[in-house]
Short mmCIF file of C-alpha atoms and ligand atoms in Angstrom, two decimals:
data_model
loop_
_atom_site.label_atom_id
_atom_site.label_comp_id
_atom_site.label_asym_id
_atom_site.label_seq_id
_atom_site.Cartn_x
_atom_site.Cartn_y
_atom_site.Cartn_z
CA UNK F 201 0.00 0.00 0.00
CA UNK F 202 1.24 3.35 -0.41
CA UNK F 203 0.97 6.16 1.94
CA UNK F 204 -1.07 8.51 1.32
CA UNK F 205 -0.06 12.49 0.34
CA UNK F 206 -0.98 14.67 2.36
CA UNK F 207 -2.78 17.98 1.73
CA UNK F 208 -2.76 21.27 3.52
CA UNK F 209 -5.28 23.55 3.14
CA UNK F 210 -5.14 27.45 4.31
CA UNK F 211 -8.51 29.93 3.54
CA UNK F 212 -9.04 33.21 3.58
CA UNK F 213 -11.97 35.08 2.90
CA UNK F 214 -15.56 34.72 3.37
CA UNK F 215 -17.86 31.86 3.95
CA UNK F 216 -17.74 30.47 0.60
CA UNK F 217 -14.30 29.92 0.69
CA UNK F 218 -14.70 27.85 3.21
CA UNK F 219 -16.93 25.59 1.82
CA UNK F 220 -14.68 25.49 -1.56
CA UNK F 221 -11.75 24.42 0.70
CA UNK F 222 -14.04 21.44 2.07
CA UNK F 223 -14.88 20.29 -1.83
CA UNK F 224 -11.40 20.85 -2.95
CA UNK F 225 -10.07 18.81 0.15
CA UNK F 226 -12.88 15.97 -0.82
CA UNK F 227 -12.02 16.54 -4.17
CA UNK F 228 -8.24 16.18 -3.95
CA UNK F 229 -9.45 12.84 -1.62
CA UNK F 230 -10.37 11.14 -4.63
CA UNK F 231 -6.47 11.37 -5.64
CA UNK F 232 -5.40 9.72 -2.62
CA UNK F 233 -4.97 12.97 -0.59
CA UNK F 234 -5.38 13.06 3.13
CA UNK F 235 -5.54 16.49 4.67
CA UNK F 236 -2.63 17.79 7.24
CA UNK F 237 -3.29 20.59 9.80
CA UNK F 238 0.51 20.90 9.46
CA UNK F 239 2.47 22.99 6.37
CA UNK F 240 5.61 21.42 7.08
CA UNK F 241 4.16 17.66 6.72
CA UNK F 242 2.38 18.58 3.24
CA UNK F 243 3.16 17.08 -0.14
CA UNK F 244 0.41 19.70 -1.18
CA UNK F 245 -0.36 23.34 0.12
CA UNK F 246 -3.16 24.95 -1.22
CA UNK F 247 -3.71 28.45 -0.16
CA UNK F 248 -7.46 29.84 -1.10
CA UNK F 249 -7.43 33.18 -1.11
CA UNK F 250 -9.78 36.74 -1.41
CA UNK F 251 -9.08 39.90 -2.99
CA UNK F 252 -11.69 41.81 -1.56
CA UNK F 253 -9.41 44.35 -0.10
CA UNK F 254 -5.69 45.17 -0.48
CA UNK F 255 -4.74 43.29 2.32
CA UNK F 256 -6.17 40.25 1.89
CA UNK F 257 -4.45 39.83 -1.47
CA UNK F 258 -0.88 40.93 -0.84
CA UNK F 259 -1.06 38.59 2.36
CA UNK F 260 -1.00 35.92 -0.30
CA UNK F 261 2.48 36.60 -1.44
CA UNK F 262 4.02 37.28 2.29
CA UNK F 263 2.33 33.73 3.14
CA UNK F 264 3.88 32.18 -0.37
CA UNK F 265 7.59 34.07 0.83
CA UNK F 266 7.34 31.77 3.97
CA UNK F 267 6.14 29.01 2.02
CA UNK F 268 9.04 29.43 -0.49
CA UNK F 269 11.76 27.61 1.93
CA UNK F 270 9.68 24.97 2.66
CA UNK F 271 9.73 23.69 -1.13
CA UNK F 272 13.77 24.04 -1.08
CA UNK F 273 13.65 21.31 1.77
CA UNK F 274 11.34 19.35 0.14
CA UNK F 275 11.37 19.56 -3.68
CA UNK F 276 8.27 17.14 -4.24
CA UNK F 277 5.79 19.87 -2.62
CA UNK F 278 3.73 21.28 -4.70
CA UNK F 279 2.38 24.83 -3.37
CA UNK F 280 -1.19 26.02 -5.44
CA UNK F 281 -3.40 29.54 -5.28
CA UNK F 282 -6.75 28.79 -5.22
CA UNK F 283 -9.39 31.89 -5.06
CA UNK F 284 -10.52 34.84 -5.58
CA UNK F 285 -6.85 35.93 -6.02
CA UNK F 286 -5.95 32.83 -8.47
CA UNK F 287 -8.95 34.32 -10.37
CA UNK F 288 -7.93 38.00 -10.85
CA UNK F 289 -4.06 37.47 -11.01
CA UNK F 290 -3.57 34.43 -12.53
CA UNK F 291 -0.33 33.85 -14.19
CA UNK F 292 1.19 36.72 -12.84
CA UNK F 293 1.09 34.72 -9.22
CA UNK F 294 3.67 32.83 -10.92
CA UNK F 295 5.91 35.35 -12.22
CA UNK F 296 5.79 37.22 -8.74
CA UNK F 297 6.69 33.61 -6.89
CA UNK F 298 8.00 30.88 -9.08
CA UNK F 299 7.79 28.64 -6.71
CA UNK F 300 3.99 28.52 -6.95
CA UNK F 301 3.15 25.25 -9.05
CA UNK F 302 -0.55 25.64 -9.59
CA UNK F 303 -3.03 28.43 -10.55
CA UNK F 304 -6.74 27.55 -10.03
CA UNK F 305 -9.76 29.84 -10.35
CA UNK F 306 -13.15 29.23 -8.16
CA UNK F 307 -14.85 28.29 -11.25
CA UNK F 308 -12.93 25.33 -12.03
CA UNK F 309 -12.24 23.45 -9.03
CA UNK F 310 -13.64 20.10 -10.56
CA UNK F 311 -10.34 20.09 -13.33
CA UNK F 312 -8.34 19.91 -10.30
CA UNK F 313 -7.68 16.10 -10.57
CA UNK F 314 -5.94 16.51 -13.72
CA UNK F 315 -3.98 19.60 -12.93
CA UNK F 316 -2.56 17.12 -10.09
CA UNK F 317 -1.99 14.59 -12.57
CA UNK F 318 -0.07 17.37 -14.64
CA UNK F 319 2.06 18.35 -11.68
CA UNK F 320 2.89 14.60 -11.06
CA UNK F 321 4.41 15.17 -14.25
CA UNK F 322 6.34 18.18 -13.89
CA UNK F 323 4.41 20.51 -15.17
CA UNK F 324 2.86 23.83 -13.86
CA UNK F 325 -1.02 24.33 -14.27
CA UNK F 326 -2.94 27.06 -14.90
CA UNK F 327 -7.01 27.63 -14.99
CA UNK F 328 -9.18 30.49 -14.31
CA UNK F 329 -11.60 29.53 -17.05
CA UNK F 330 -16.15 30.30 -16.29
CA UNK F 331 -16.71 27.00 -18.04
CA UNK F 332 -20.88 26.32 -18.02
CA UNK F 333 -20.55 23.15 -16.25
CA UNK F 334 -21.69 22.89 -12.17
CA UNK F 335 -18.50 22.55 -10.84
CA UNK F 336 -19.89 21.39 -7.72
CA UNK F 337 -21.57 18.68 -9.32
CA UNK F 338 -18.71 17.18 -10.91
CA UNK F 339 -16.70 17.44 -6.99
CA UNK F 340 -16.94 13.71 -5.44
CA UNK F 341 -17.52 13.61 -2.12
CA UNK F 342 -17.17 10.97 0.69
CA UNK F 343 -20.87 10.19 1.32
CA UNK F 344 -20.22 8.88 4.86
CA UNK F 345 -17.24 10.66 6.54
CA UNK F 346 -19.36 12.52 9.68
CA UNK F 347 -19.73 16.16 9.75
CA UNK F 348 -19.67 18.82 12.41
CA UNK F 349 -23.15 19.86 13.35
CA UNK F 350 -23.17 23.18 11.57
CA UNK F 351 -22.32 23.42 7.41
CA UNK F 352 -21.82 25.67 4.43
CA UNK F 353 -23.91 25.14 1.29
CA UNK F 354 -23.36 26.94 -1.71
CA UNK F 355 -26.41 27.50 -3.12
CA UNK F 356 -25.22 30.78 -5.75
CA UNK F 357 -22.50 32.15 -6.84
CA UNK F 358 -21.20 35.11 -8.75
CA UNK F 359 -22.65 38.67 -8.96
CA UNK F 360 -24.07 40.83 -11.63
CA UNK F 361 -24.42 44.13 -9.37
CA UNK F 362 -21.17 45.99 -9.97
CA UNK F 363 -21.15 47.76 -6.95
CA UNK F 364 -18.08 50.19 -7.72
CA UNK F 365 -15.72 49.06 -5.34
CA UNK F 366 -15.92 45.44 -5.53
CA UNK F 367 -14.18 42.67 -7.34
CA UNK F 368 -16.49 39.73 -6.28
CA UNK F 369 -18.15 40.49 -9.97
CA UNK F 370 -14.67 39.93 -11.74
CA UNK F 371 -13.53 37.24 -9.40
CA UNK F 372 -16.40 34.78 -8.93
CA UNK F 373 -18.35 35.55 -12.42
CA UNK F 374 -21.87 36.29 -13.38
CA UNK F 375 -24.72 35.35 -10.87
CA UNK F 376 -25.74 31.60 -11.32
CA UNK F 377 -27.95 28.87 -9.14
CA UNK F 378 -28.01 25.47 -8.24
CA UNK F 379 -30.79 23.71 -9.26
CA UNK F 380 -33.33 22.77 -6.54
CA UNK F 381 -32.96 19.11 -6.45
CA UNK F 382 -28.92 19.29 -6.26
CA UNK F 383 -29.03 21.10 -3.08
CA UNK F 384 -31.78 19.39 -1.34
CA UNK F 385 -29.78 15.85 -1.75
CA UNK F 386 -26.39 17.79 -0.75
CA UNK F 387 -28.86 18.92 2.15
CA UNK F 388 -30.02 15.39 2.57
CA UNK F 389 -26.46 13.94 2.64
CA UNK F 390 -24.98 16.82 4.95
CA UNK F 391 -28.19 15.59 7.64
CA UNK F 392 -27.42 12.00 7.51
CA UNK F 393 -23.85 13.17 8.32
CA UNK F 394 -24.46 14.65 11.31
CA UNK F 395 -25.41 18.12 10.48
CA UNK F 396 -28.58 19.65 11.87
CA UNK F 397 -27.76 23.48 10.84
CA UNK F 398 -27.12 24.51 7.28
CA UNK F 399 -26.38 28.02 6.24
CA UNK F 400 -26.74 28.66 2.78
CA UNK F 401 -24.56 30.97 0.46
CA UNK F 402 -24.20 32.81 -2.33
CA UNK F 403 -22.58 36.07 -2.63
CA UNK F 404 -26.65 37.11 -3.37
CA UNK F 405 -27.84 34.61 -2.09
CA UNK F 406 -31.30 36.36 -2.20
CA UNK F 407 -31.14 36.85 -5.56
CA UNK F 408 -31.37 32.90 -5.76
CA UNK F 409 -33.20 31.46 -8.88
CA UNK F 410 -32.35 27.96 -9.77
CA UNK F 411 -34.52 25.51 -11.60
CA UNK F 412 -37.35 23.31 -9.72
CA UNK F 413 -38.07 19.60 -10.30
CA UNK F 414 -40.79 20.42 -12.72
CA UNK F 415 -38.22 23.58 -14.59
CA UNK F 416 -40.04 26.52 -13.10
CA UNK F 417 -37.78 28.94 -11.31
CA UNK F 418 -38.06 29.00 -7.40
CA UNK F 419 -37.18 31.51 -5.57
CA UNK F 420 -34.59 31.56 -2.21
CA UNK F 421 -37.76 31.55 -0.43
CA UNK F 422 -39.13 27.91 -2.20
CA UNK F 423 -35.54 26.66 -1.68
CA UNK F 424 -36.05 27.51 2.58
CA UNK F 425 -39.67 25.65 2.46
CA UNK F 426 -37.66 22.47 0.51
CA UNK F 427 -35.22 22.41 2.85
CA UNK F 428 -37.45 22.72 6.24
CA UNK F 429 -38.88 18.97 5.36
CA UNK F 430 -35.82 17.47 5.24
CA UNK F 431 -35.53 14.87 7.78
CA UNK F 432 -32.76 15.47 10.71
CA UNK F 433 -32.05 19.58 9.76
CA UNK F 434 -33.32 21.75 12.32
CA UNK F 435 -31.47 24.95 11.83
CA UNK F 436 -31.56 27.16 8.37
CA UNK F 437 -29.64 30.30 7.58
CA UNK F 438 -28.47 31.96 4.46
CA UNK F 439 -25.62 34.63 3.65
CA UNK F 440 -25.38 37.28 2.27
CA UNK F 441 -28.44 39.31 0.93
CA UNK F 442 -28.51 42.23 -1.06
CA UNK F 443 -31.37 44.77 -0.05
CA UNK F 444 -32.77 45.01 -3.69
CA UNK F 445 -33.50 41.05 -3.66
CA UNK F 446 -35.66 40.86 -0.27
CA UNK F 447 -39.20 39.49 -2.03
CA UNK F 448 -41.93 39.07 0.16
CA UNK F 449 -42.29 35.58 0.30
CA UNK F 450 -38.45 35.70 1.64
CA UNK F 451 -39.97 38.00 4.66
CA UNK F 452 -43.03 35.60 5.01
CA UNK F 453 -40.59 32.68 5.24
CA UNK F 454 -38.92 34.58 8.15
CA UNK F 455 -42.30 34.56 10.06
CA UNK F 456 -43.41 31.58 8.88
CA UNK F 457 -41.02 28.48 8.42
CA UNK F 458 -40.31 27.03 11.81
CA UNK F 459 -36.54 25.81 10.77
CA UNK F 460 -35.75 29.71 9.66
CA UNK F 461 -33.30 31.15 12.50
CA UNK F 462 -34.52 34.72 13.16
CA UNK F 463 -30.90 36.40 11.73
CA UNK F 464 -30.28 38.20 8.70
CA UNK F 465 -27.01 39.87 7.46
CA UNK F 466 -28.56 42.34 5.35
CA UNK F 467 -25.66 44.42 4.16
CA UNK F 468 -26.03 48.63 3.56
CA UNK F 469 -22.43 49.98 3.05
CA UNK F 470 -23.43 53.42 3.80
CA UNK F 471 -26.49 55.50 5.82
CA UNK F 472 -25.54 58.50 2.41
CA UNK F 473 -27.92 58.47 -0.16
CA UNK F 474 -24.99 60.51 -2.50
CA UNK F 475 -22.68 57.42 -1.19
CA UNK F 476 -25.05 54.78 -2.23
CA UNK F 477 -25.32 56.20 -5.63
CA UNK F 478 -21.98 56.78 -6.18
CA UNK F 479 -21.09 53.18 -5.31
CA UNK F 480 -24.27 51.89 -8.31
CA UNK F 481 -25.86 49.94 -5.05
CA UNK F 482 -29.78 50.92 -6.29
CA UNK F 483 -31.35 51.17 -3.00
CA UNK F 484 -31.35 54.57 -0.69
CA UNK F 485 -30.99 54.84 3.10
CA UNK F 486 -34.69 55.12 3.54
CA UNK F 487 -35.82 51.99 1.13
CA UNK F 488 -33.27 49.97 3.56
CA UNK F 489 -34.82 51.03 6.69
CA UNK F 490 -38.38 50.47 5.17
CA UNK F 491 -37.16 46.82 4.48
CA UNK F 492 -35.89 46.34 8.17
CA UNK F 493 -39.18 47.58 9.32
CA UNK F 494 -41.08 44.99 7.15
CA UNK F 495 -39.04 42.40 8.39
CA UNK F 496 -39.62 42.98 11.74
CA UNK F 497 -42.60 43.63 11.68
CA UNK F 498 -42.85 39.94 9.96
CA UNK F 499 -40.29 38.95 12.45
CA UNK F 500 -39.88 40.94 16.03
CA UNK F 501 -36.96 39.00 17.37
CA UNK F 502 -34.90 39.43 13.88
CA UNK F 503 -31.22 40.16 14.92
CA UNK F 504 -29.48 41.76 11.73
CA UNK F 505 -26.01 42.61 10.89
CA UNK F 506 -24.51 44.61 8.16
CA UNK F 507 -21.43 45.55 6.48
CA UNK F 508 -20.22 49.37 5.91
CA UNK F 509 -17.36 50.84 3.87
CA UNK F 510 -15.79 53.98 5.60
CA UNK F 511 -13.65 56.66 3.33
CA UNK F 512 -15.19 55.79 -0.14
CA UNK F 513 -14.32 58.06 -2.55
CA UNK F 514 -16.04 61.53 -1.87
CA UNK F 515 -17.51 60.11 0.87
CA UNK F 516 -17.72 63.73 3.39
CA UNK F 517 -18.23 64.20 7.29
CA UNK F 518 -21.84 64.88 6.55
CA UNK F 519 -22.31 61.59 4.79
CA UNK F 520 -20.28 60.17 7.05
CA UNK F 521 -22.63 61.26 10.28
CA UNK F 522 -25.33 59.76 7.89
CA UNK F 523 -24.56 56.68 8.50
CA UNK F 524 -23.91 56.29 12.10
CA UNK F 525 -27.60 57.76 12.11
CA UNK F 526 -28.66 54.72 10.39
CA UNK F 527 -26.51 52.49 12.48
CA UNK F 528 -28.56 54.07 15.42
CA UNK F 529 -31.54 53.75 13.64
CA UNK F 530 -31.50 49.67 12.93
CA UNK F 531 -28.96 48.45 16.30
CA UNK F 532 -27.60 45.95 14.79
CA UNK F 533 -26.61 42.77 16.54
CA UNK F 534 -23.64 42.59 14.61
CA UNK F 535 -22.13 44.95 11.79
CA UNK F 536 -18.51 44.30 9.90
CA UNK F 537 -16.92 47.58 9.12
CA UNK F 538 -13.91 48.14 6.11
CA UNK F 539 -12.00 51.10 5.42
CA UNK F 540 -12.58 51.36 1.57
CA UNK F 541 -9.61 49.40 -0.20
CA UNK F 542 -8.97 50.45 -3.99
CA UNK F 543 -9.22 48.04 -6.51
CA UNK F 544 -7.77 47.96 -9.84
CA UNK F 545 -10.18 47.39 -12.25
CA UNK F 546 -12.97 48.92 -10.24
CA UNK F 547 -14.67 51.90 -11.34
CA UNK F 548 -13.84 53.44 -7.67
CA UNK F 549 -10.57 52.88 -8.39
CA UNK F 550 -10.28 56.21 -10.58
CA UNK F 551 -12.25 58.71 -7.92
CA UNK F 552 -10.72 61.19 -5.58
CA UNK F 553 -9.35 59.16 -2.67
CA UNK F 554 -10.67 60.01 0.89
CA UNK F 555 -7.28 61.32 2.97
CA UNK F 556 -6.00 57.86 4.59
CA UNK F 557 -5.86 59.75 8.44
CA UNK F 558 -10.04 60.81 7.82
CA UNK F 559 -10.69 57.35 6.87
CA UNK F 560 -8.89 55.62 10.07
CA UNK F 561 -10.57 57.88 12.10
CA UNK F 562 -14.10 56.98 10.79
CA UNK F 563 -12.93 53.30 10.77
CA UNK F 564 -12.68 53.75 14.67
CA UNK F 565 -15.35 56.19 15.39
CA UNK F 566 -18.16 53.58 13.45
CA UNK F 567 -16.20 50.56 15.35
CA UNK F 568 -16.74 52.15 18.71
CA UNK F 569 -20.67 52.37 18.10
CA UNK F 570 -21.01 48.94 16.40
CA UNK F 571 -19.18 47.06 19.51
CA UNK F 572 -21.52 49.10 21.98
CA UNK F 573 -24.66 47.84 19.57
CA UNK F 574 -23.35 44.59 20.02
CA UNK F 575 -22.26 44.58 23.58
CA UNK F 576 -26.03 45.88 24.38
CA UNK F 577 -27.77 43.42 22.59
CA UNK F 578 -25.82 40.48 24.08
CA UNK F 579 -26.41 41.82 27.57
CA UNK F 580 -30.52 42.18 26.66
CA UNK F 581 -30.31 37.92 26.10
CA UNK F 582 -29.66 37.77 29.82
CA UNK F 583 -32.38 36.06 31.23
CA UNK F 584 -33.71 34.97 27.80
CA UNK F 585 -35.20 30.69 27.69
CA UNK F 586 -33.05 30.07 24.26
CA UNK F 587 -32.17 27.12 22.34
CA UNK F 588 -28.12 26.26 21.57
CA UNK F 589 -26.92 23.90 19.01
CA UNK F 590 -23.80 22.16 20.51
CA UNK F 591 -20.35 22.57 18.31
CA UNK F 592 -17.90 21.36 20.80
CA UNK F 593 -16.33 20.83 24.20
CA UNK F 594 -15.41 24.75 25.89
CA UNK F 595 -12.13 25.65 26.97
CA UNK F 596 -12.72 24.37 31.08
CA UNK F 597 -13.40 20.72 31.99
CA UNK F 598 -17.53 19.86 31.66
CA UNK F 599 -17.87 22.95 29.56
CA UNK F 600 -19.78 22.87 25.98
CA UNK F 601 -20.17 25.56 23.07
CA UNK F 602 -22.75 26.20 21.02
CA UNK F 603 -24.61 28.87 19.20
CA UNK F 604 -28.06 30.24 20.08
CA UNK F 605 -30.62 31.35 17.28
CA UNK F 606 -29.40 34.47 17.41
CA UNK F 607 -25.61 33.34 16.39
CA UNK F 608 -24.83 34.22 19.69
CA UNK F 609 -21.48 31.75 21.06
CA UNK F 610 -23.17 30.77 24.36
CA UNK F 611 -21.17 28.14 26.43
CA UNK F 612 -22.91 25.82 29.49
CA UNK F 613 -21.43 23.77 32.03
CA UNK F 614 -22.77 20.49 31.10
CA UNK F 615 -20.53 17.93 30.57
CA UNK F 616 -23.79 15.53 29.32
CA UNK F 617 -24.96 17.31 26.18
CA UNK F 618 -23.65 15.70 22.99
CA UNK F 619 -22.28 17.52 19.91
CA UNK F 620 -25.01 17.86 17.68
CA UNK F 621 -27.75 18.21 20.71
CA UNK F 622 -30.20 21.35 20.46
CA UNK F 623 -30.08 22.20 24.46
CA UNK F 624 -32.95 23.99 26.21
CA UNK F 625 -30.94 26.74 28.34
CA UNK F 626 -31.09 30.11 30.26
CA UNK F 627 -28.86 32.90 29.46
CA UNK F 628 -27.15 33.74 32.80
CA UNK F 629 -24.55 35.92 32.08
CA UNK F 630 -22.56 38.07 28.83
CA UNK F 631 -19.28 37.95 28.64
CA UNK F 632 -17.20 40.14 25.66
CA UNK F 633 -17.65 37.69 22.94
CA UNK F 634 -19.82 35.26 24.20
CA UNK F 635 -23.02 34.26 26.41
CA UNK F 636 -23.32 32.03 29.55
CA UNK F 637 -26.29 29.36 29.94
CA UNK F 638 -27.77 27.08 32.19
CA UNK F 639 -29.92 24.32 30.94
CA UNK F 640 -33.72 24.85 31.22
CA UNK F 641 -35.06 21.48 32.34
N1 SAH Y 110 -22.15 40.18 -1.58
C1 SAH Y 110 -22.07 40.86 -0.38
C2 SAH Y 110 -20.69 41.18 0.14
C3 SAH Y 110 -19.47 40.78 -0.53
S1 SAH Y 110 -17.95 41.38 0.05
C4 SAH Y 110 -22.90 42.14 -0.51
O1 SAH Y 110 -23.40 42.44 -1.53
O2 SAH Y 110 -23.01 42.85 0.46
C5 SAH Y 110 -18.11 41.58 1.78
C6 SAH Y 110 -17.98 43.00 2.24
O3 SAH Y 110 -16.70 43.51 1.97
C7 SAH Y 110 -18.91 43.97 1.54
O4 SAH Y 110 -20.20 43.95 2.06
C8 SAH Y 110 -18.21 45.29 1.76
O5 SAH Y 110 -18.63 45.90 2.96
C9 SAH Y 110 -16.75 44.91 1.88
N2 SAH Y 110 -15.99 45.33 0.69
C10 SAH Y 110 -16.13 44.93 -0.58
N3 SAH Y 110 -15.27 45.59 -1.39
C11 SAH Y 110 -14.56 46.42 -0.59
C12 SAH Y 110 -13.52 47.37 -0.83
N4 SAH Y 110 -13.06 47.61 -2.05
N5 SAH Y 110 -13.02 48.04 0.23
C13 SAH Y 110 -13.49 47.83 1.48
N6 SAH Y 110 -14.47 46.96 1.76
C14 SAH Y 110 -14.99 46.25 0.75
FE1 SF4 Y 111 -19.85 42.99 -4.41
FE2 SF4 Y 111 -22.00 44.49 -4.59
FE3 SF4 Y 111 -21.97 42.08 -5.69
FE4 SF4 Y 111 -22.02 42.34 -3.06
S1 SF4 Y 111 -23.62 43.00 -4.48
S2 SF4 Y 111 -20.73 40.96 -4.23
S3 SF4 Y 111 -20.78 44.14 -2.72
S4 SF4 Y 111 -20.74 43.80 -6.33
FE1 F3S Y 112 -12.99 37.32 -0.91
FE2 F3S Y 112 -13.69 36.09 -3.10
FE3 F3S Y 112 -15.12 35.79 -0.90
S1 F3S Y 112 -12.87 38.12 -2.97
S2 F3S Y 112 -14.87 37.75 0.10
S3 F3S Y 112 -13.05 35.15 -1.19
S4 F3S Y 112 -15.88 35.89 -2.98
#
């Protein structure tokens, strides 16, 4: 028997990154890969990577710099880009680092059996084609290896918004859907494995529209209904929504369909109407907060979170102030805040720059009232009767960690619930970054 290679996987970037890693790793398991948490042990080091912001791409090449010495002690390894970066770089990864073997785009993950084969050989490969297939169809997977109780599904992919600072368009393609029946037996598979919480993605994933058994189009809203039937799932999510794609059966599903946790991540970028225009997002301040209101009003317990850009080109004081007034306005339960990031080939990219010092200063100014939001709201579950799905043993003996509806971490001391176990508890206490429980009888 030989000994299997071993594969080492390193992701960056958002949730759907994530669950490419997972396929690729399955993927590259069909080759006779096993996967390492360790670099130094690999025969294979795939690093999957994001260019959403400056940062997260050039930490690609300081991460391949370290890499580099590893593949002088060990000429066999093979080092690969995956990602978002593979995608909008390509073969100029390999110029910049030469010792980078392969080049893979996110669209063409299911060719990467015989790019292995052609590095086996030798060779270098390179792929950043949109081919029409569904990649993810093509991906094997290993039907019965367990699963931790909460999974990724990739439901959509791609973008056709253009917002003007944003690469996603460029990187991940034009906006496409799985058809219904694909992801209900993925869904299917993923509960016989274990899972009982599936959050679904797409980078609009609201904007969902793949084909139903009988051809018709269903909407994200069909797919949620599907998916609460299914046998051993308890827990549905989905990430990330744009504002212009939140239909009204999506809001009915969010009072209706029992398996729907009440949490959306409904994205604004900025509270300034000017803003909004200027970064082509179609929606204004007030048609944002007139959706929140509808959905709470579908939904009272809703917990949202956003994302906001900070310093975009043009972007004044005034506009600025405008959207800490709409931070105030919704209270978020979360919110993710960027300092604007150029990006060549964006439109954004040619504007008048915001002065770097303005922009930190607005970076930290928005931070400050996001983590007192968020430090609020945690503090109001104390005292709430909530439900946690268990992930795993907590840091102190007898201790378990889970997450509440509300994606709140919330840890108990009871050494007798099970991975996997949806626990009855009492929110005691909030901590920083996390909630403690005591189990309701
Ligand atoms: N599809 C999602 C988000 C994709 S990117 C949506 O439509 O909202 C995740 C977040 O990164 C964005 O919501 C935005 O806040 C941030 N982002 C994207 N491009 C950026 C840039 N050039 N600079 C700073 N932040 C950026
Ligand atoms: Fe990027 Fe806008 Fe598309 Fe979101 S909707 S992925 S921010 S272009
Ligand atoms: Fe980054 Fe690509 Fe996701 S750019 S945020 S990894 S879609």
């Amino acid at each position: 028997m030989t000994t299997p290679k071993k594969l080492f996987i390193k992701t960056y970037g958002c949730q759907m990154n994530v669950y490419d890693s997972e396929r690729m790793a399955e993927t590259l398991g069909g080759e006779g890969y096993v996967q390492t948490e360790v670099a130094e042990d690999a025969d294979m080091i795939l690093l999957n990577t994001c260019h959403i912001r400056e940062k997260a791409a050039e930490k690609v090449y300081s991460e391949l710099g370290r890499l580099k010495p590893l593949k002088a002690a060990k000429p066999d390894l093979k080092i690969g880009v995956a990602g978002c970066v593979a995608q909008a770089e390509g073969e100029e990864i390999m110029r910049r680092q030469p010792a980078v073997d392969l080049v893979v785009g996110p669209q063409t993950y299911h060719r990467l059996p015989q790019m292995e084969a052609a590095l086996r050989q030798g060779k270098k490969a390179l792929d950043t084609d949109f081919p029409e297939e569904d990649k993810f169809e093509k991906m094997k997977s290993r039907p019965k290896a367990k699963r931790a109780p909460s999974a990724f599904l990739t439901v959509q992919e791609g973008c056709d918004k253009f917002c003007a600072f944003c690469v996603v368009p460029y990187t991940r393609g034009a906006e496409v859907s799985r058809p219904v029946d694909r992801v209900l037996s993925e869904a299917r598979d993923l509960a016989s494995r274990g899972v009982r919480e599936i959050t679904l993605l797409g980078q609009n994933v609201n904007a969902y529209h793949g084909a139903g058994a009988d051809g018709s189009e269903k909407t994200l809203a069909d797919l949620i209904w599907a998916l609460n039937e299914v046998e051993g799932l308890e827990r549905i999510r989905f990430t990330t929504s744009h504002p212009n794609d939140m239909q009204d059966d999506l809001l009915q599903a969010h009072r209706d369909c029992p398996k729907l946790m009440p949490y959306l991540h409904l994205p604004v970028q900025s509270g300034s109407d000017k803003i909004l225009k200027r970064m082509n997002r179609s929606h204004t301040a007030e048609s944002y907060l007139q959706i929140i209101d509808r959905l709470r009003a579908a939904r009272p317990d809703i917990l949202l979170s956003g994302d906001f850009i900070v310093g975009f080109p043009e972007e004044t004081e005034e506009d600025f102030q405008a959207t800490l007034e709409l931070i105030r306005q919704v209270n978020y339960g979360y919110a993710y805040s960027f300092k604007y990031s150029t990006r060549p080939g964006t439109p954004a990219a040619e504007r008048a720059q915001v002065d770097p010092d303005e922009a930190d200063d607005r970076l930290q100014r928005i931070q400050a009232l996001i983590t007192e939001q968020q430090q609020a709201i945690q503090a109001s579950m104390v005292g709430r009767d909530l439900n946690v799905l268990i992930e795993k043993p907590g840091r102190f003996d007898g201790q378990m960690v889970g997450k509440s509806e509300y994606l709140h971490a919330v840890h108990i001391d009871d050494s007798t619930a099970k991975i996997g176990d949806i626990v009855p508890v009492r929110i005691t206490e909030a901590k920083r970054n996390s909630l403690a429980a005591v189990t309701r009888e």
